[in-house]
């Protein structure tokens, strides 16, 4: 371990970073009233305690009021941020972790109808596709004010005791000045590259005047927009050199690409199914040619790739950001030779997609991330050992088994199928989503290490469960696709699971009716479209795939935007009948008023695939209820407060009974895993 390249210190000017691993800046949308309070602090401290070298806090902390918090950003333009950042920094410093913050003005990457309802500003009026504001073009008084705002925010972070800052320049105001695509200003801030960089160097000079030499200042910037007419790799190299030669900057943090569209953002921050470390060589080339401290991160999910990035000298600090959301203890596990215990980031991007929908960033399979003040990353041993029987080895059942195992209980899992994973295994049938199996495989490995017994091919009924003489029974049997839709003709349709599992081959003229808006529909659509079938994807919703968020939609659209596929929102499948060697589907719309009968349409196809959510499959739970002490009841107040369950409805009952995951109602993988962690950590 002592020679591990990742664990070697890095000298950044006066600052010694104790190892080469960092979390690059990311706003998980945890601030409260724009301030990084207890949850924010604990999130970073958990990773600091485990040995992280550098944490770049925030992500897009706003330097000005007209950069409103479009994803619940830290408001670095307020003086009250100083004590909050000081508390966070001091707490991380106690563990030897350096703390910096990313400061930015979002420019056009925001909306005017947030925060103080001030106009969005940019170096042109050009709209950004993702956020949709038509910005005001900056005037000279804006530029003067913004330079001051950056310097004020930097001074606040200096006062809070941080080790440094980085300025964001990819898709935000700073590089909106840089790019010919988004700068239509006249000189001195528009025109040639020199002029387009002027704002940045004005800002950097103003910052240096406030914070002096012994405060680290870096820039996270795009070195190649990869857009016709945008900044080229040659421009990127020139910018990198100018940043170094200015003497105003201490490190470069290299990005490649553009983020003004969901598709562009997804190429910058790749998700599952996309190549690992796609921009590492590019960052390495800048490092090689410019010869200056260089940071980088983009889908480096595993320690081996991170180690290669450092050992090969491509970069000086390597980001493993989502990897640390999935497992906060990566560095400790490396140091203790327990790398194989690292909970893998499976690239599901539930974390990042949620912030663009106004939610907090949660990890699809680590429900303690973002809940550090209430959910433990390290499960304490229970005071009393109990016998816990879990029915079902899908994500909920496996998480319950893992957590019960960590508690020190005696755990038996009864699974009807011949292998574990439930719906996650079905999802992983698609090559592009195979990484999802990490959710299952990691839990199986942990269960094995903890002595959990998993019995396959066991259809658990009351007798099988009672024979185990359990103290606690957890039913995590999941569900199956709802099969009673449409009301007329549901016996003539197949469902998305039939297609995904390969039990039913796609037809040649297919109507896929999606009333759930989740992954199952588009994943099945991908399978069908790949055969060349004529495919119509229909949904009654106002837009398709309502539950699939921005970046997860990108690979689906790349697979489905082809001539044989059409999307039809706002229409509903009413009935299906058999026709002459084909099926007749009747279509209606929730928007139709009664006398608009002409909205009733027909489709002639040879297959109807329905996606209508999950029906819980929980017979064993209902059969067990009379034998249990709590009748399956959960005290929600205690559950939320993190107290053990103490409901007694039947004093003669010999065990507590609980039901989690889709066995309760149709939800998602994260909800199933959170159900399990929240309940079982107090058993
Ligand atoms: C929830 C979340 C929020 C993010 N917000 C920012 C941000 O505000 N600024 C930024 O430069 N990068 C942001 N990022 C991108 C990360 O810094 C990083 O570049 C990206 O996650 C790819 O690295 P990884 O594969 O190691 O996660 C965010 C990432 C996540 C997961
Ligand atoms: S949600 Fe997915 S991408 Fe995000 S940290 Fe968790 S496993 Fe990684």
Short mmCIF file of N, CA, C and O in Angstrom, two decimals, residues 510-603:
data_model
loop_
_atom_site.label_atom_id
_atom_site.label_comp_id
_atom_site.label_asym_id
_atom_site.label_seq_id
_atom_site.Cartn_x
_atom_site.Cartn_y
_atom_site.Cartn_z
N UNK A 510 -45.45 -2.62 -34.05
CA UNK A 510 -45.66 -2.70 -32.60
C UNK A 510 -46.16 -1.37 -32.05
O UNK A 510 -45.62 -0.30 -32.37
N UNK A 511 -47.18 -1.45 -31.19
CA UNK A 511 -47.60 -0.30 -30.41
C UNK A 511 -47.16 -0.55 -28.98
O UNK A 511 -47.55 -1.55 -28.37
N UNK A 512 -46.32 0.34 -28.45
CA UNK A 512 -45.89 0.20 -27.06
C UNK A 512 -46.62 1.27 -26.26
O UNK A 512 -46.38 2.47 -26.45
N UNK A 513 -47.53 0.84 -25.40
CA UNK A 513 -48.30 1.81 -24.62
C UNK A 513 -47.68 1.93 -23.23
O UNK A 513 -47.62 0.97 -22.47
N UNK A 514 -47.19 3.13 -22.93
CA UNK A 514 -46.43 3.36 -21.69
C UNK A 514 -47.21 4.25 -20.75
O UNK A 514 -47.27 5.46 -20.92
N UNK A 515 -47.80 3.64 -19.72
CA UNK A 515 -48.55 4.43 -18.74
C UNK A 515 -47.75 4.62 -17.46
O UNK A 515 -48.22 5.21 -16.51
N UNK A 516 -46.52 4.10 -17.41
CA UNK A 516 -45.69 4.23 -16.20
C UNK A 516 -44.58 5.26 -16.42
O UNK A 516 -44.14 5.92 -15.49
N UNK A 517 -44.12 5.39 -17.64
CA UNK A 517 -43.10 6.41 -17.95
C UNK A 517 -41.74 6.08 -17.38
O UNK A 517 -40.90 6.96 -17.19
N UNK A 518 -41.47 4.80 -17.12
CA UNK A 518 -40.20 4.45 -16.49
C UNK A 518 -39.25 3.75 -17.47
O UNK A 518 -39.54 3.65 -18.67
N UNK A 519 -38.14 3.24 -16.93
CA UNK A 519 -37.12 2.64 -17.79
C UNK A 519 -37.64 1.44 -18.58
O UNK A 519 -37.21 1.22 -19.72
N UNK A 520 -38.53 0.65 -17.97
CA UNK A 520 -38.93 -0.60 -18.62
C UNK A 520 -39.45 -0.33 -20.04
O UNK A 520 -39.17 -1.08 -20.97
N UNK A 521 -40.19 0.78 -20.19
CA UNK A 521 -40.79 1.06 -21.50
C UNK A 521 -39.71 1.35 -22.54
O UNK A 521 -39.69 0.74 -23.62
N UNK A 522 -38.81 2.27 -22.23
CA UNK A 522 -37.83 2.65 -23.25
C UNK A 522 -36.79 1.55 -23.46
O UNK A 522 -36.25 1.40 -24.56
N UNK A 523 -36.56 0.78 -22.41
CA UNK A 523 -35.61 -0.33 -22.59
C UNK A 523 -36.20 -1.37 -23.53
O UNK A 523 -35.52 -1.88 -24.42
N UNK A 524 -37.49 -1.66 -23.35
CA UNK A 524 -38.16 -2.59 -24.26
C UNK A 524 -38.21 -1.98 -25.66
O UNK A 524 -38.01 -2.68 -26.66
N UNK A 525 -38.45 -0.68 -25.72
CA UNK A 525 -38.51 0.01 -27.02
C UNK A 525 -37.18 -0.14 -27.75
O UNK A 525 -37.14 -0.37 -28.96
N UNK A 526 -36.10 -0.02 -26.99
CA UNK A 526 -34.77 -0.16 -27.60
C UNK A 526 -34.61 -1.56 -28.23
O UNK A 526 -34.09 -1.69 -29.34
N UNK A 527 -35.08 -2.57 -27.48
CA UNK A 527 -34.98 -3.95 -27.99
C UNK A 527 -35.82 -4.10 -29.26
O UNK A 527 -35.37 -4.67 -30.26
N UNK A 528 -37.02 -3.55 -29.23
CA UNK A 528 -37.93 -3.70 -30.38
C UNK A 528 -37.37 -2.94 -31.58
O UNK A 528 -37.30 -3.46 -32.70
N UNK A 529 -36.96 -1.68 -31.35
CA UNK A 529 -36.49 -0.84 -32.46
C UNK A 529 -35.27 -1.44 -33.13
O UNK A 529 -35.10 -1.33 -34.35
N UNK A 530 -34.44 -2.10 -32.34
CA UNK A 530 -33.20 -2.67 -32.90
C UNK A 530 -33.50 -3.77 -33.92
O UNK A 530 -32.66 -4.06 -34.78
N UNK A 531 -34.71 -4.35 -33.89
CA UNK A 531 -35.04 -5.39 -34.87
C UNK A 531 -35.48 -4.79 -36.19
O UNK A 531 -35.72 -5.51 -37.16
N UNK A 532 -35.68 -3.47 -36.21
CA UNK A 532 -36.16 -2.81 -37.43
C UNK A 532 -37.67 -2.74 -37.50
O UNK A 532 -38.25 -2.26 -38.48
N UNK A 533 -38.36 -3.20 -36.44
CA UNK A 533 -39.83 -3.17 -36.43
C UNK A 533 -40.33 -1.73 -36.50
O UNK A 533 -39.65 -0.80 -36.06
N UNK A 534 -41.56 -1.57 -37.04
CA UNK A 534 -42.23 -0.27 -36.96
C UNK A 534 -42.74 -0.12 -35.53
O UNK A 534 -43.52 -0.95 -35.07
N UNK A 535 -42.31 0.89 -34.84
CA UNK A 535 -42.64 1.02 -33.42
C UNK A 535 -43.25 2.38 -33.13
O UNK A 535 -42.67 3.41 -33.48
N UNK A 536 -44.42 2.37 -32.49
CA UNK A 536 -45.02 3.61 -32.00
C UNK A 536 -45.03 3.55 -30.48
O UNK A 536 -45.58 2.61 -29.89
N UNK A 537 -44.41 4.55 -29.84
CA UNK A 537 -44.39 4.61 -28.38
C UNK A 537 -45.43 5.64 -27.97
O UNK A 537 -45.30 6.82 -28.30
N UNK A 538 -46.46 5.18 -27.29
CA UNK A 538 -47.59 6.06 -26.97
C UNK A 538 -47.71 6.21 -25.46
O UNK A 538 -47.50 5.25 -24.71
N UNK A 539 -48.01 7.42 -25.01
CA UNK A 539 -48.22 7.65 -23.58
C UNK A 539 -49.34 8.65 -23.39
O UNK A 539 -49.47 9.59 -24.18
N UNK A 540 -50.16 8.48 -22.34
CA UNK A 540 -51.19 9.48 -22.07
C UNK A 540 -50.61 10.74 -21.42
O UNK A 540 -51.29 11.76 -21.31
N UNK A 541 -49.34 10.68 -20.98
CA UNK A 541 -48.73 11.83 -20.31
C UNK A 541 -48.49 12.96 -21.31
O UNK A 541 -48.46 12.75 -22.51
N UNK A 542 -48.21 14.17 -20.74
CA UNK A 542 -48.03 15.31 -21.65
C UNK A 542 -46.69 15.24 -22.36
O UNK A 542 -46.46 15.91 -23.37
N UNK A 543 -45.78 14.43 -21.82
CA UNK A 543 -44.51 14.22 -22.50
C UNK A 543 -44.11 12.77 -22.22
O UNK A 543 -44.53 12.20 -21.22
N UNK A 544 -43.30 12.18 -23.04
CA UNK A 544 -43.02 10.76 -22.85
C UNK A 544 -41.96 10.53 -21.78
O UNK A 544 -41.18 11.42 -21.46
N UNK A 545 -41.97 9.33 -21.20
CA UNK A 545 -40.97 8.88 -20.24
C UNK A 545 -40.76 9.84 -19.07
O UNK A 545 -39.65 10.25 -18.76
N UNK A 546 -41.87 10.17 -18.43
CA UNK A 546 -41.84 11.18 -17.37
C UNK A 546 -40.89 10.83 -16.22
O UNK A 546 -40.36 11.71 -15.57
N UNK A 547 -40.67 9.54 -15.98
CA UNK A 547 -39.82 9.15 -14.85
C UNK A 547 -38.35 9.00 -15.23
O UNK A 547 -37.51 8.73 -14.38
N UNK A 548 -38.05 9.11 -16.51
CA UNK A 548 -36.65 9.00 -16.93
C UNK A 548 -36.10 10.40 -17.04
O UNK A 548 -36.62 11.22 -17.80
N UNK A 549 -35.05 10.66 -16.28
CA UNK A 549 -34.62 12.04 -16.18
C UNK A 549 -33.60 12.37 -17.27
O UNK A 549 -33.24 11.53 -18.09
N UNK A 550 -33.12 13.62 -17.23
CA UNK A 550 -32.45 14.23 -18.38
C UNK A 550 -31.34 13.38 -18.99
O UNK A 550 -31.36 13.06 -20.18
N UNK A 551 -30.34 13.02 -18.19
CA UNK A 551 -29.17 12.37 -18.78
C UNK A 551 -29.43 10.90 -19.10
O UNK A 551 -28.87 10.36 -20.04
N UNK A 552 -30.32 10.28 -18.32
CA UNK A 552 -30.66 8.89 -18.63
C UNK A 552 -31.41 8.77 -19.95
O UNK A 552 -31.42 7.71 -20.58
N UNK A 553 -32.06 9.86 -20.35
CA UNK A 553 -32.82 9.80 -21.60
C UNK A 553 -31.90 9.77 -22.82
O UNK A 553 -32.28 9.26 -23.88
N UNK A 554 -30.69 10.29 -22.66
CA UNK A 554 -29.82 10.50 -23.83
C UNK A 554 -29.52 9.21 -24.60
O UNK A 554 -29.76 9.14 -25.81
N UNK A 555 -29.03 8.15 -23.94
CA UNK A 555 -28.76 6.93 -24.72
C UNK A 555 -30.03 6.34 -25.33
O UNK A 555 -29.97 5.78 -26.43
N UNK A 556 -31.16 6.48 -24.65
CA UNK A 556 -32.40 5.98 -25.25
C UNK A 556 -32.70 6.73 -26.54
O UNK A 556 -33.05 6.13 -27.55
N UNK A 557 -32.58 8.06 -26.50
CA UNK A 557 -32.90 8.82 -27.71
C UNK A 557 -31.93 8.50 -28.83
O UNK A 557 -32.31 8.44 -29.99
N UNK A 558 -30.67 8.27 -28.43
CA UNK A 558 -29.69 7.93 -29.47
C UNK A 558 -30.05 6.60 -30.13
O UNK A 558 -29.75 6.38 -31.30
N UNK A 559 -30.69 5.72 -29.37
CA UNK A 559 -31.08 4.43 -29.95
C UNK A 559 -32.42 4.52 -30.67
O UNK A 559 -32.69 3.74 -31.58
N UNK A 560 -33.27 5.47 -30.25
CA UNK A 560 -34.65 5.45 -30.76
C UNK A 560 -34.96 6.50 -31.82
O UNK A 560 -35.99 6.42 -32.48
N UNK A 561 -34.10 7.49 -31.97
CA UNK A 561 -34.37 8.48 -33.01
C UNK A 561 -33.96 7.90 -34.35
O UNK A 561 -32.87 8.15 -34.86
N UNK A 562 -34.85 7.10 -34.88
CA UNK A 562 -34.62 6.48 -36.19
C UNK A 562 -35.97 6.41 -36.90
O UNK A 562 -37.02 6.50 -36.26
N UNK A 563 -35.95 6.24 -38.22
CA UNK A 563 -37.19 6.38 -38.98
C UNK A 563 -38.29 5.40 -38.59
O UNK A 563 -39.47 5.69 -38.79
N UNK A 564 -37.94 4.25 -38.03
CA UNK A 564 -38.99 3.27 -37.72
C UNK A 564 -39.65 3.50 -36.36
O UNK A 564 -40.49 2.71 -35.93
N UNK A 565 -39.28 4.59 -35.69
CA UNK A 565 -39.84 4.82 -34.35
C UNK A 565 -40.56 6.16 -34.29
O UNK A 565 -40.02 7.18 -34.73
N UNK A 566 -41.79 6.16 -33.76
CA UNK A 566 -42.49 7.43 -33.54
C UNK A 566 -42.93 7.52 -32.08
O UNK A 566 -43.14 6.50 -31.42
N UNK A 567 -43.04 8.74 -31.59
CA UNK A 567 -43.50 8.99 -30.22
C UNK A 567 -44.84 9.70 -30.29
O UNK A 567 -44.99 10.66 -31.04
N UNK A 568 -45.80 9.23 -29.50
CA UNK A 568 -47.12 9.86 -29.50
C UNK A 568 -47.55 10.15 -28.06
O UNK A 568 -48.15 9.30 -27.41
N UNK A 569 -47.23 11.34 -27.56
CA UNK A 569 -47.72 11.68 -26.22
C UNK A 569 -49.19 12.07 -26.25
O UNK A 569 -49.74 12.33 -27.33
N UNK A 570 -49.80 12.10 -25.11
CA UNK A 570 -51.19 12.55 -24.84
C UNK A 570 -52.27 11.64 -25.43
O UNK A 570 -53.41 12.06 -25.56
N UNK A 571 -51.93 10.43 -25.79
CA UNK A 571 -52.96 9.48 -26.26
C UNK A 571 -52.93 8.21 -25.41
O UNK A 571 -51.90 7.84 -24.86
N UNK A 572 -54.10 7.59 -25.32
CA UNK A 572 -54.26 6.47 -24.39
C UNK A 572 -54.82 5.24 -25.13
O UNK A 572 -55.72 5.38 -25.95
N UNK A 573 -54.25 4.11 -24.80
CA UNK A 573 -54.77 2.85 -25.35
C UNK A 573 -56.08 2.52 -24.64
O UNK A 573 -56.13 2.43 -23.42
N UNK A 574 -57.13 2.33 -25.47
CA UNK A 574 -58.45 2.10 -24.87
C UNK A 574 -58.80 0.61 -24.88
O UNK A 574 -59.26 0.06 -23.89
N UNK A 575 -58.56 -0.03 -26.00
CA UNK A 575 -58.92 -1.46 -26.09
C UNK A 575 -58.11 -2.11 -27.21
O UNK A 575 -57.57 -1.43 -28.08
N UNK A 576 -58.06 -3.43 -27.15
CA UNK A 576 -57.39 -4.19 -28.22
C UNK A 576 -58.32 -5.32 -28.64
O UNK A 576 -58.91 -6.00 -27.79
N UNK A 577 -58.48 -5.49 -29.94
CA UNK A 577 -59.29 -6.60 -30.47
C UNK A 577 -58.48 -7.36 -31.48
O UNK A 577 -57.55 -6.81 -32.08
N UNK A 578 -58.91 -8.60 -31.71
CA UNK A 578 -58.25 -9.38 -32.74
C UNK A 578 -58.85 -9.02 -34.10
O UNK A 578 -60.05 -8.89 -34.24
N UNK A 579 -58.01 -8.79 -35.12
CA UNK A 579 -58.48 -8.57 -36.48
C UNK A 579 -58.00 -9.71 -37.37
O UNK A 579 -57.55 -10.73 -36.87
N UNK A 580 -58.08 -9.52 -38.66
CA UNK A 580 -57.63 -10.54 -39.62
C UNK A 580 -56.11 -10.62 -39.61
O UNK A 580 -55.45 -9.76 -40.21
N UNK A 581 -55.53 -11.54 -38.92
CA UNK A 581 -54.07 -11.69 -38.89
C UNK A 581 -53.36 -10.49 -38.29
O UNK A 581 -52.18 -10.26 -38.57
N UNK A 582 -54.09 -9.69 -37.53
CA UNK A 582 -53.48 -8.51 -36.90
C UNK A 582 -54.29 -8.13 -35.67
O UNK A 582 -55.29 -8.77 -35.35
N UNK A 583 -53.83 -7.09 -35.00
CA UNK A 583 -54.58 -6.59 -33.85
C UNK A 583 -55.11 -5.20 -34.17
O UNK A 583 -54.47 -4.44 -34.91
N UNK A 584 -56.26 -4.88 -33.61
CA UNK A 584 -56.84 -3.54 -33.77
C UNK A 584 -56.81 -2.86 -32.41
O UNK A 584 -57.43 -3.34 -31.46
N UNK A 585 -56.08 -1.77 -32.32
CA UNK A 585 -56.02 -1.05 -31.05
C UNK A 585 -56.84 0.23 -31.18
O UNK A 585 -56.70 0.95 -32.17
N UNK A 586 -57.70 0.48 -30.21
CA UNK A 586 -58.47 1.73 -30.23
C UNK A 586 -57.77 2.71 -29.28
O UNK A 586 -57.36 2.36 -28.18
N UNK A 587 -57.67 3.93 -29.78
CA UNK A 587 -56.88 4.95 -29.07
C UNK A 587 -57.80 6.11 -28.72
O UNK A 587 -58.61 6.54 -29.55
N UNK A 588 -57.63 6.62 -27.51
CA UNK A 588 -58.39 7.81 -27.14
C UNK A 588 -57.44 8.81 -26.49
O UNK A 588 -56.23 8.63 -26.54
N UNK A 589 -58.01 9.87 -25.92
CA UNK A 589 -57.16 10.88 -25.28
C UNK A 589 -57.87 11.42 -24.05
O UNK A 589 -59.10 11.62 -24.08
N UNK A 590 -57.11 11.66 -23.00
CA UNK A 590 -57.70 12.25 -21.80
C UNK A 590 -58.18 13.67 -22.07
O UNK A 590 -58.96 14.23 -21.31
N UNK A 591 -57.67 14.26 -23.16
CA UNK A 591 -58.02 15.65 -23.47
C UNK A 591 -59.33 15.74 -24.26
O UNK A 591 -59.87 16.81 -24.45
N UNK A 592 -59.81 14.60 -24.76
CA UNK A 592 -61.00 14.63 -25.60
C UNK A 592 -62.22 15.02 -24.77
O UNK A 592 -62.40 14.54 -23.65
N UNK A 593 -63.05 15.90 -25.31
CA UNK A 593 -64.34 16.17 -24.66
C UNK A 593 -65.35 15.26 -25.35
O UNK A 593 -65.12 14.77 -26.45
N UNK A 594 -66.50 15.08 -24.69
CA UNK A 594 -67.36 13.98 -25.12
C UNK A 594 -67.82 14.04 -26.56
O UNK A 594 -67.96 13.03 -27.22
N UNK A 595 -68.06 15.26 -27.09
CA UNK A 595 -68.56 15.32 -28.46
C UNK A 595 -67.43 15.27 -29.50
O UNK A 595 -67.65 15.38 -30.68
N UNK A 596 -66.19 15.10 -29.03
CA UNK A 596 -65.06 15.02 -29.98
C UNK A 596 -64.76 13.56 -30.29
O UNK A 596 -63.65 13.09 -30.09
N UNK A 597 -65.73 12.84 -30.77
CA UNK A 597 -65.53 11.41 -30.96
C UNK A 597 -64.49 11.11 -32.03
O UNK A 597 -63.93 10.03 -32.08
N UNK A 598 -64.22 12.11 -32.87
CA UNK A 598 -63.24 11.87 -33.93
C UNK A 598 -61.84 11.69 -33.36
O UNK A 598 -60.91 11.32 -34.06
N UNK A 599 -61.66 11.99 -32.05
CA UNK A 599 -60.35 11.73 -31.45
C UNK A 599 -60.11 10.22 -31.31
O UNK A 599 -58.99 9.78 -31.15
N UNK A 600 -61.22 9.47 -31.31
CA UNK A 600 -61.08 8.02 -31.26
C UNK A 600 -60.36 7.55 -32.52
O UNK A 600 -60.84 7.71 -33.62
N UNK A 601 -59.18 6.97 -32.32
CA UNK A 601 -58.40 6.54 -33.47
C UNK A 601 -58.15 5.04 -33.39
O UNK A 601 -58.42 4.42 -32.36
N UNK A 602 -57.60 4.52 -34.44
CA UNK A 602 -57.38 3.08 -34.51
C UNK A 602 -55.94 2.84 -34.96
O UNK A 602 -55.37 3.63 -35.70
N UNK A 603 -55.33 1.77 -34.48
CA UNK A 603 -54.02 1.34 -34.99
C UNK A 603 -54.13 -0.12 -35.40
O UNK A 603 -54.70 -0.93 -34.65
#
